Amino acid sequence: MLRQSRRTLPRLQCYASRPAVGPRVRCRTVATADATGHPEAGIADPEAYCRDLVRKRDYESYLIGSCYPRRLQGAFFALRAFYVELASVQDNVSNSMIGKMRMQFWRDAVKNIADGRPPRHPIALALHDASQRANLPSYHLRRIIDARDAELHTPTHLTLESLTAHAESTSSTFFYLLLSLLNLSSSSTFSHAASHLGIAQSIHVLLRALPYHASKGRMVIPAEITARHGVRQEDVFRRGGNADGISDAVFEFATVANDNLLTAREMFKSGSSGGDGGKVPQVAMPVFLYGIPTRDYLGRLEAVNFDAFAPSLQVRDWKLPWRIWRGYYKREF
């Protein structure tokens, strides 16, 4: 079998690898909650429940949350817990009907939160508290619910256009909520950059989870990409990274993520962004910290020549907390 040539992703100039020294860390330490996984246990302290849920199930977001202003950290963790909860429905229900019932619960919850009557659920209670602190458009919350509901019936995508639309309705919309939380939603530059970052982040998450989904008999790369490279889904489910054409399909999919990440970064080169020299304004940096785990994963994926099944990619990068801290102070992602 011929050895594949090394493939690379295009880049903007990355920040230097030498660690910054001197400045005192301002990303606040987030205390670990003593909440259990059962919602009823979190009623007494919804904020702690949400924080602990994110710590256990979305460690990257847990790290990023510490860089929000202290008065908004509870709201951030409420929003992320809501997002994680909805994203998990597909894997936690035995059939789509139960999933739709859960989605309806959250539709009703969002409506009741807007009316000042949140249901007795820690995430709903935390979201209600967050809505008292900031203007969080309920239509963004409903859009995420609708997208996850549709995902119950069509978990895979035939075209890249379809997947991109789904990413816009989930990850990008979540970033719009974070911009609203920071009172930055009026900036078209931030919103445009958040849209592209959401697409990049969605693809990053799908590629990282490709081995898991393949083990469940699901293909997360759009069919138009796998068909272009002669990938047979059953072959991927049986042979993983040894399946014919899969690394080429991963490369193409990763390139889409990389292109969107670079586009998001380019948005801050214009003078209208309020940045300087491509830097992100400090007030918006917590939102765009999500670009750091995405860039980190794409770099690691490239290092193994786009073998998404490589064992090294399933191990948490121990440098990520430092990279997030450094990105926050360098105002880069």
Short mmCIF file of N, CA and C in Angstrom, two decimals, residues 78-234:
data_model
loop_
_atom_site.label_atom_id
_atom_site.label_comp_id
_atom_site.label_asym_id
_atom_site.label_seq_id
_atom_site.Cartn_x
_atom_site.Cartn_y
_atom_site.Cartn_z
N ALA A 78 -25.26 28.32 32.41
CA ALA A 78 -26.66 27.97 32.16
C ALA A 78 -26.90 27.77 30.67
N LEU A 79 -26.38 28.69 29.86
CA LEU A 79 -26.55 28.58 28.41
C LEU A 79 -25.84 27.34 27.87
N ARG A 80 -24.63 27.09 28.37
CA ARG A 80 -23.90 25.93 27.84
C ARG A 80 -24.52 24.62 28.31
N ALA A 81 -25.02 24.59 29.54
CA ALA A 81 -25.70 23.38 30.01
C ALA A 81 -26.94 23.10 29.17
N PHE A 82 -27.68 24.15 28.84
CA PHE A 82 -28.84 24.02 27.95
C PHE A 82 -28.41 23.43 26.61
N TYR A 83 -27.32 23.94 26.06
CA TYR A 83 -26.83 23.47 24.76
C TYR A 83 -26.39 22.01 24.84
N VAL A 84 -25.65 21.66 25.88
CA VAL A 84 -25.17 20.29 26.05
C VAL A 84 -26.34 19.33 26.24
N GLU A 85 -27.31 19.75 27.03
CA GLU A 85 -28.49 18.92 27.29
C GLU A 85 -29.21 18.58 25.99
N LEU A 86 -29.42 19.57 25.15
CA LEU A 86 -30.13 19.33 23.88
C LEU A 86 -29.30 18.47 22.94
N ALA A 87 -27.99 18.72 22.89
CA ALA A 87 -27.12 17.95 21.99
C ALA A 87 -27.05 16.49 22.40
N SER A 88 -27.34 16.19 23.67
CA SER A 88 -27.24 14.83 24.19
C SER A 88 -28.51 14.02 24.02
N VAL A 89 -29.60 14.67 23.66
CA VAL A 89 -30.89 13.97 23.61
C VAL A 89 -30.83 12.78 22.65
N GLN A 90 -30.25 12.99 21.48
CA GLN A 90 -30.24 11.93 20.46
C GLN A 90 -29.62 10.63 20.98
N ASP A 91 -28.56 10.75 21.77
CA ASP A 91 -27.87 9.56 22.28
C ASP A 91 -28.49 9.01 23.56
N ASN A 92 -29.39 9.77 24.17
CA ASN A 92 -29.92 9.37 25.47
C ASN A 92 -31.36 8.87 25.43
N VAL A 93 -31.94 8.78 24.24
CA VAL A 93 -33.31 8.28 24.14
C VAL A 93 -33.34 7.02 23.29
N SER A 94 -34.32 6.17 23.56
CA SER A 94 -34.42 4.90 22.85
C SER A 94 -35.13 5.03 21.51
N ASN A 95 -35.91 6.09 21.34
CA ASN A 95 -36.57 6.31 20.05
C ASN A 95 -36.86 7.80 19.88
N SER A 96 -37.15 8.18 18.63
CA SER A 96 -37.32 9.60 18.30
C SER A 96 -38.53 10.21 18.98
N MET A 97 -39.56 9.41 19.27
CA MET A 97 -40.76 9.96 19.92
C MET A 97 -40.44 10.48 21.31
N ILE A 98 -39.63 9.74 22.07
CA ILE A 98 -39.22 10.21 23.39
C ILE A 98 -38.38 11.48 23.25
N GLY A 99 -37.53 11.49 22.23
CA GLY A 99 -36.72 12.67 21.97
C GLY A 99 -37.58 13.89 21.68
N LYS A 100 -38.64 13.71 20.88
CA LYS A 100 -39.51 14.83 20.55
C LYS A 100 -40.25 15.33 21.80
N MET A 101 -40.56 14.42 22.70
CA MET A 101 -41.20 14.84 23.95
C MET A 101 -40.27 15.72 24.77
N ARG A 102 -39.00 15.36 24.79
CA ARG A 102 -38.03 16.19 25.51
C ARG A 102 -37.88 17.55 24.86
N MET A 103 -37.87 17.57 23.54
CA MET A 103 -37.76 18.85 22.84
C MET A 103 -38.97 19.73 23.13
N GLN A 104 -40.14 19.11 23.19
CA GLN A 104 -41.34 19.89 23.50
C GLN A 104 -41.27 20.45 24.91
N PHE A 105 -40.72 19.66 25.83
CA PHE A 105 -40.54 20.17 27.19
C PHE A 105 -39.72 21.45 27.16
N TRP A 106 -38.63 21.46 26.38
CA TRP A 106 -37.77 22.64 26.35
C TRP A 106 -38.41 23.80 25.60
N ARG A 107 -39.23 23.51 24.59
CA ARG A 107 -39.98 24.60 23.95
C ARG A 107 -40.91 25.27 24.95
N ASP A 108 -41.62 24.44 25.70
CA ASP A 108 -42.52 25.00 26.71
C ASP A 108 -41.73 25.73 27.79
N ALA A 109 -40.58 25.19 28.16
CA ALA A 109 -39.75 25.81 29.20
C ALA A 109 -39.30 27.19 28.76
N VAL A 110 -38.85 27.32 27.51
CA VAL A 110 -38.39 28.62 27.01
C VAL A 110 -39.53 29.63 27.04
N LYS A 111 -40.72 29.19 26.64
CA LYS A 111 -41.88 30.09 26.67
C LYS A 111 -42.21 30.51 28.10
N ASN A 112 -42.17 29.55 29.02
CA ASN A 112 -42.49 29.86 30.41
C ASN A 112 -41.42 30.72 31.08
N ILE A 113 -40.18 30.53 30.67
CA ILE A 113 -39.09 31.38 31.19
C ILE A 113 -39.34 32.83 30.78
N ALA A 114 -39.73 33.02 29.51
CA ALA A 114 -40.02 34.38 29.03
C ALA A 114 -41.18 34.99 29.78
N ASP A 115 -42.11 34.15 30.25
CA ASP A 115 -43.27 34.63 31.01
C ASP A 115 -42.99 34.72 32.50
N GLY A 116 -41.75 34.41 32.90
CA GLY A 116 -41.41 34.48 34.31
C GLY A 116 -41.88 33.28 35.12
N ARG A 117 -42.17 32.15 34.46
CA ARG A 117 -42.64 30.96 35.15
C ARG A 117 -41.81 29.74 34.76
N PRO A 118 -40.53 29.72 35.11
CA PRO A 118 -39.68 28.59 34.70
C PRO A 118 -40.11 27.30 35.37
N PRO A 119 -40.01 26.17 34.66
CA PRO A 119 -40.35 24.88 35.27
C PRO A 119 -39.32 24.49 36.32
N ARG A 120 -39.68 23.52 37.13
CA ARG A 120 -38.81 23.07 38.21
C ARG A 120 -37.72 22.13 37.65
N HIS A 121 -36.76 22.73 36.98
CA HIS A 121 -35.62 22.02 36.41
C HIS A 121 -34.42 22.94 36.56
N PRO A 122 -33.28 22.44 37.04
CA PRO A 122 -32.16 23.34 37.35
C PRO A 122 -31.67 24.15 36.16
N ILE A 123 -31.65 23.55 34.96
CA ILE A 123 -31.18 24.32 33.80
C ILE A 123 -32.18 25.41 33.46
N ALA A 124 -33.47 25.09 33.52
CA ALA A 124 -34.50 26.10 33.25
C ALA A 124 -34.45 27.22 34.28
N LEU A 125 -34.24 26.87 35.55
CA LEU A 125 -34.15 27.88 36.60
C LEU A 125 -32.92 28.76 36.40
N ALA A 126 -31.80 28.13 35.99
CA ALA A 126 -30.58 28.91 35.74
C ALA A 126 -30.75 29.81 34.52
N LEU A 127 -31.44 29.31 33.49
CA LEU A 127 -31.70 30.15 32.32
C LEU A 127 -32.58 31.34 32.67
N HIS A 128 -33.55 31.10 33.53
CA HIS A 128 -34.41 32.21 33.96
C HIS A 128 -33.59 33.27 34.68
N ASP A 129 -32.69 32.84 35.55
CA ASP A 129 -31.82 33.79 36.24
C ASP A 129 -30.93 34.53 35.24
N ALA A 130 -30.43 33.80 34.23
CA ALA A 130 -29.59 34.44 33.21
C ALA A 130 -30.36 35.49 32.43
N SER A 131 -31.63 35.19 32.15
CA SER A 131 -32.46 36.14 31.40
C SER A 131 -32.73 37.41 32.18
N GLN A 132 -32.62 37.33 33.52
CA GLN A 132 -32.78 38.53 34.34
C GLN A 132 -31.53 39.41 34.29
N ARG A 133 -30.39 38.80 33.96
CA ARG A 133 -29.13 39.52 33.93
C ARG A 133 -28.81 40.12 32.57
N ALA A 134 -29.34 39.51 31.52
CA ALA A 134 -29.01 39.96 30.17
C ALA A 134 -30.19 39.70 29.24
N ASN A 135 -30.18 40.39 28.11
CA ASN A 135 -31.23 40.20 27.11
C ASN A 135 -30.84 39.00 26.25
N LEU A 136 -31.46 37.85 26.51
CA LEU A 136 -31.17 36.63 25.76
C LEU A 136 -32.37 36.34 24.87
N PRO A 137 -32.27 36.64 23.57
CA PRO A 137 -33.43 36.45 22.67
C PRO A 137 -33.93 35.01 22.70
N SER A 138 -35.18 34.83 23.02
CA SER A 138 -35.73 33.48 23.11
C SER A 138 -35.78 32.79 21.75
N TYR A 139 -35.80 33.58 20.66
CA TYR A 139 -35.85 32.94 19.34
C TYR A 139 -34.55 32.20 19.05
N HIS A 140 -33.43 32.64 19.64
CA HIS A 140 -32.18 31.88 19.49
C HIS A 140 -32.29 30.54 20.22
N LEU A 141 -32.87 30.54 21.40
CA LEU A 141 -33.05 29.29 22.14
C LEU A 141 -33.98 28.35 21.37
N ARG A 142 -35.05 28.90 20.82
CA ARG A 142 -35.99 28.06 20.06
C ARG A 142 -35.35 27.51 18.79
N ARG A 143 -34.48 28.31 18.19
CA ARG A 143 -33.83 27.85 16.96
C ARG A 143 -32.94 26.64 17.23
N ILE A 144 -32.24 26.65 18.35
CA ILE A 144 -31.40 25.50 18.72
C ILE A 144 -32.28 24.27 18.97
N ILE A 145 -33.39 24.47 19.67
CA ILE A 145 -34.30 23.36 19.94
C ILE A 145 -34.82 22.76 18.64
N ASP A 146 -35.26 23.62 17.72
CA ASP A 146 -35.81 23.14 16.44
C ASP A 146 -34.76 22.36 15.65
N ALA A 147 -33.52 22.84 15.67
CA ALA A 147 -32.46 22.15 14.93
C ALA A 147 -32.16 20.78 15.53
N ARG A 148 -32.14 20.69 16.85
CA ARG A 148 -31.89 19.40 17.50
C ARG A 148 -33.08 18.46 17.32
N ASP A 149 -34.27 19.01 17.27
CA ASP A 149 -35.46 18.21 17.01
C ASP A 149 -35.37 17.59 15.62
N ALA A 150 -35.02 18.40 14.62
CA ALA A 150 -34.89 17.90 13.25
C ALA A 150 -33.80 16.83 13.15
N GLU A 151 -32.79 16.96 13.99
CA GLU A 151 -31.68 16.02 13.98
C GLU A 151 -32.11 14.62 14.41
N LEU A 152 -33.18 14.53 15.19
CA LEU A 152 -33.69 13.23 15.63
C LEU A 152 -34.14 12.38 14.44
N HIS A 153 -34.62 13.04 13.39
CA HIS A 153 -35.13 12.32 12.22
C HIS A 153 -34.08 12.21 11.11
N THR A 154 -33.19 13.19 11.03
CA THR A 154 -32.14 13.17 9.99
C THR A 154 -30.79 13.40 10.66
N PRO A 155 -30.24 12.36 11.30
CA PRO A 155 -28.97 12.53 12.02
C PRO A 155 -27.76 12.69 11.12
N THR A 156 -27.90 12.33 9.83
CA THR A 156 -26.79 12.47 8.90
C THR A 156 -27.17 13.47 7.81
N HIS A 157 -26.16 13.96 7.12
CA HIS A 157 -26.39 14.99 6.10
C HIS A 157 -25.87 14.51 4.74
N LEU A 158 -26.67 14.75 3.72
CA LEU A 158 -26.28 14.37 2.37
C LEU A 158 -25.31 15.38 1.77
N THR A 159 -25.51 16.65 2.10
CA THR A 159 -24.70 17.70 1.48
C THR A 159 -24.01 18.56 2.53
N LEU A 160 -22.93 19.18 2.12
CA LEU A 160 -22.24 20.11 2.99
C LEU A 160 -23.12 21.32 3.29
N GLU A 161 -23.93 21.72 2.33
CA GLU A 161 -24.83 22.86 2.54
C GLU A 161 -25.80 22.57 3.68
N SER A 162 -26.34 21.34 3.72
CA SER A 162 -27.26 20.96 4.78
C SER A 162 -26.58 20.97 6.14
N LEU A 163 -25.37 20.44 6.20
CA LEU A 163 -24.65 20.42 7.47
C LEU A 163 -24.30 21.83 7.93
N THR A 164 -23.91 22.68 6.98
CA THR A 164 -23.57 24.06 7.31
C THR A 164 -24.78 24.79 7.88
N ALA A 165 -25.95 24.56 7.30
CA ALA A 165 -27.18 25.18 7.81
C ALA A 165 -27.47 24.69 9.23
N HIS A 166 -27.23 23.41 9.48
CA HIS A 166 -27.44 22.87 10.83
C HIS A 166 -26.46 23.51 11.82
N ALA A 167 -25.20 23.66 11.41
CA ALA A 167 -24.20 24.29 12.28
C ALA A 167 -24.57 25.74 12.59
N GLU A 168 -25.11 26.43 11.60
CA GLU A 168 -25.55 27.81 11.80
C GLU A 168 -26.68 27.88 12.82
N SER A 169 -27.55 26.86 12.80
CA SER A 169 -28.70 26.85 13.71
C SER A 169 -28.35 26.35 15.11
N THR A 170 -27.18 25.78 15.28
CA THR A 170 -26.78 25.26 16.59
C THR A 170 -25.57 26.02 17.13
N SER A 171 -24.38 25.68 16.68
CA SER A 171 -23.17 26.31 17.24
C SER A 171 -23.15 27.82 17.03
N SER A 172 -23.42 28.26 15.80
CA SER A 172 -23.38 29.71 15.53
C SER A 172 -24.43 30.44 16.36
N THR A 173 -25.62 29.86 16.46
CA THR A 173 -26.68 30.49 17.24
C THR A 173 -26.31 30.55 18.72
N PHE A 174 -25.63 29.53 19.21
CA PHE A 174 -25.14 29.58 20.59
C PHE A 174 -24.18 30.75 20.78
N PHE A 175 -23.31 30.99 19.79
CA PHE A 175 -22.39 32.12 19.89
C PHE A 175 -23.14 33.45 19.82
N TYR A 176 -24.24 33.51 19.08
CA TYR A 176 -25.06 34.73 19.07
C TYR A 176 -25.62 35.00 20.47
N LEU A 177 -26.00 33.93 21.17
CA LEU A 177 -26.49 34.09 22.54
C LEU A 177 -25.39 34.63 23.45
N LEU A 178 -24.17 34.15 23.26
CA LEU A 178 -23.06 34.65 24.07
C LEU A 178 -22.78 36.12 23.77
N LEU A 179 -22.91 36.51 22.51
CA LEU A 179 -22.74 37.93 22.18
C LEU A 179 -23.83 38.77 22.86
N SER A 180 -25.05 38.24 22.89
CA SER A 180 -26.13 38.94 23.59
C SER A 180 -25.83 39.03 25.08
N LEU A 181 -25.29 37.95 25.65
CA LEU A 181 -24.95 37.94 27.06
C LEU A 181 -23.96 39.05 27.40
N LEU A 182 -23.02 39.31 26.48
CA LEU A 182 -22.00 40.33 26.68
C LEU A 182 -22.43 41.69 26.12
N ASN A 183 -23.69 41.78 25.67
CA ASN A 183 -24.23 43.02 25.11
C ASN A 183 -23.46 43.45 23.86
N LEU A 184 -23.12 42.49 23.01
CA LEU A 184 -22.34 42.77 21.80
C LEU A 184 -23.06 42.36 20.53
N SER A 185 -24.33 42.02 20.63
CA SER A 185 -25.04 41.47 19.48
C SER A 185 -25.28 42.49 18.37
N SER A 186 -25.11 43.77 18.66
CA SER A 186 -25.35 44.79 17.64
C SER A 186 -24.21 44.89 16.64
N SER A 187 -23.08 44.26 16.92
CA SER A 187 -21.92 44.34 16.03
C SER A 187 -22.04 43.32 14.90
N SER A 188 -22.09 43.80 13.67
CA SER A 188 -22.16 42.88 12.52
C SER A 188 -20.85 42.12 12.36
N THR A 189 -19.74 42.74 12.73
CA THR A 189 -18.44 42.06 12.64
C THR A 189 -18.41 40.86 13.57
N PHE A 190 -18.81 41.06 14.81
CA PHE A 190 -18.82 39.96 15.76
C PHE A 190 -19.77 38.85 15.32
N SER A 191 -20.95 39.24 14.85
CA SER A 191 -21.94 38.24 14.43
C SER A 191 -21.46 37.44 13.23
N HIS A 192 -20.85 38.13 12.27
CA HIS A 192 -20.35 37.46 11.07
C HIS A 192 -19.22 36.49 11.45
N ALA A 193 -18.31 36.95 12.29
CA ALA A 193 -17.21 36.09 12.73
C ALA A 193 -17.75 34.90 13.52
N ALA A 194 -18.76 35.13 14.37
CA ALA A 194 -19.34 34.05 15.16
C ALA A 194 -20.02 33.01 14.27
N SER A 195 -20.62 33.46 13.17
CA SER A 195 -21.25 32.54 12.24
C SER A 195 -20.24 31.55 11.68
N HIS A 196 -19.12 32.07 11.21
CA HIS A 196 -18.08 31.20 10.64
C HIS A 196 -17.42 30.34 11.71
N LEU A 197 -17.21 30.91 12.88
CA LEU A 197 -16.61 30.13 13.96
C LEU A 197 -17.52 28.97 14.36
N GLY A 198 -18.83 29.20 14.36
CA GLY A 198 -19.76 28.14 14.69
C GLY A 198 -19.69 26.97 13.73
N ILE A 199 -19.53 27.26 12.43
CA ILE A 199 -19.40 26.20 11.44
C ILE A 199 -18.11 25.42 11.66
N ALA A 200 -17.02 26.15 11.89
CA ALA A 200 -15.73 25.49 12.13
C ALA A 200 -15.79 24.62 13.38
N GLN A 201 -16.41 25.14 14.43
CA GLN A 201 -16.47 24.39 15.68
C GLN A 201 -17.35 23.16 15.55
N SER A 202 -18.43 23.25 14.81
CA SER A 202 -19.31 22.09 14.60
C SER A 202 -18.57 20.97 13.88
N ILE A 203 -17.83 21.33 12.85
CA ILE A 203 -17.08 20.31 12.10
C ILE A 203 -15.99 19.70 12.97
N HIS A 204 -15.33 20.53 13.76
CA HIS A 204 -14.31 20.03 14.69
C HIS A 204 -14.91 18.98 15.62
N VAL A 205 -16.08 19.28 16.19
CA VAL A 205 -16.72 18.35 17.12
C VAL A 205 -17.11 17.05 16.41
N LEU A 206 -17.61 17.16 15.19
CA LEU A 206 -18.00 15.96 14.44
C LEU A 206 -16.80 15.10 14.10
N LEU A 207 -15.72 15.72 13.67
CA LEU A 207 -14.52 14.95 13.33
C LEU A 207 -13.93 14.27 14.57
N ARG A 208 -13.92 14.98 15.68
CA ARG A 208 -13.39 14.39 16.91
C ARG A 208 -14.23 13.20 17.35
N ALA A 209 -15.54 13.28 17.09
CA ALA A 209 -16.44 12.20 17.49
C ALA A 209 -16.65 11.16 16.40
N LEU A 210 -15.93 11.26 15.29
CA LEU A 210 -16.12 10.32 14.19
C LEU A 210 -15.95 8.86 14.63
N PRO A 211 -14.91 8.51 15.40
CA PRO A 211 -14.78 7.12 15.83
C PRO A 211 -15.99 6.64 16.65
N TYR A 212 -16.50 7.49 17.53
CA TYR A 212 -17.66 7.12 18.33
C TYR A 212 -18.87 6.88 17.45
N HIS A 213 -19.16 7.82 16.54
CA HIS A 213 -20.33 7.67 15.69
C HIS A 213 -20.20 6.47 14.75
N ALA A 214 -18.98 6.23 14.26
CA ALA A 214 -18.76 5.06 13.40
C ALA A 214 -19.06 3.78 14.16
N SER A 215 -18.72 3.75 15.44
CA SER A 215 -18.99 2.55 16.26
C SER A 215 -20.49 2.33 16.44
N LYS A 216 -21.29 3.40 16.26
CA LYS A 216 -22.74 3.30 16.37
C LYS A 216 -23.41 3.16 15.01
N GLY A 217 -22.59 3.04 13.96
CA GLY A 217 -23.15 2.89 12.62
C GLY A 217 -23.65 4.17 12.01
N ARG A 218 -23.03 5.30 12.39
CA ARG A 218 -23.43 6.60 11.84
C ARG A 218 -22.23 7.25 11.16
N MET A 219 -22.48 7.87 10.01
CA MET A 219 -21.44 8.60 9.30
C MET A 219 -21.73 10.09 9.40
N VAL A 220 -20.83 10.85 10.02
CA VAL A 220 -21.08 12.27 10.26
C VAL A 220 -20.53 13.17 9.16
N ILE A 221 -19.70 12.62 8.28
CA ILE A 221 -19.21 13.42 7.16
C ILE A 221 -20.28 13.40 6.07
N PRO A 222 -20.64 14.56 5.50
CA PRO A 222 -21.69 14.58 4.48
C PRO A 222 -21.43 13.60 3.35
N ALA A 223 -22.51 13.01 2.84
CA ALA A 223 -22.40 11.97 1.82
C ALA A 223 -21.73 12.47 0.55
N GLU A 224 -21.93 13.75 0.22
CA GLU A 224 -21.32 14.24 -1.02
C GLU A 224 -19.80 14.23 -0.92
N ILE A 225 -19.25 14.39 0.28
CA ILE A 225 -17.80 14.34 0.46
C ILE A 225 -17.30 12.90 0.44
N THR A 226 -17.97 12.01 1.17
CA THR A 226 -17.52 10.62 1.19
C THR A 226 -17.64 9.98 -0.18
N ALA A 227 -18.70 10.33 -0.94
CA ALA A 227 -18.87 9.77 -2.28
C ALA A 227 -17.77 10.22 -3.21
N ARG A 228 -17.34 11.48 -3.03
CA ARG A 228 -16.28 12.02 -3.89
C ARG A 228 -14.98 11.24 -3.73
N HIS A 229 -14.78 10.65 -2.57
CA HIS A 229 -13.52 9.93 -2.31
C HIS A 229 -13.71 8.42 -2.26
N GLY A 230 -14.86 7.96 -2.74
CA GLY A 230 -15.10 6.53 -2.83
C GLY A 230 -15.19 5.81 -1.50
N VAL A 231 -15.64 6.52 -0.48
CA VAL A 231 -15.74 5.92 0.86
C VAL A 231 -17.02 5.10 0.96
N ARG A 232 -16.89 3.87 1.44
CA ARG A 232 -18.05 3.03 1.72
C ARG A 232 -18.29 3.05 3.22
N GLN A 233 -19.49 3.48 3.61
CA GLN A 233 -19.76 3.65 5.03
C GLN A 233 -19.55 2.36 5.82
N GLU A 234 -20.02 1.24 5.30
CA GLU A 234 -19.87 -0.03 6.02
C GLU A 234 -18.40 -0.36 6.25
#
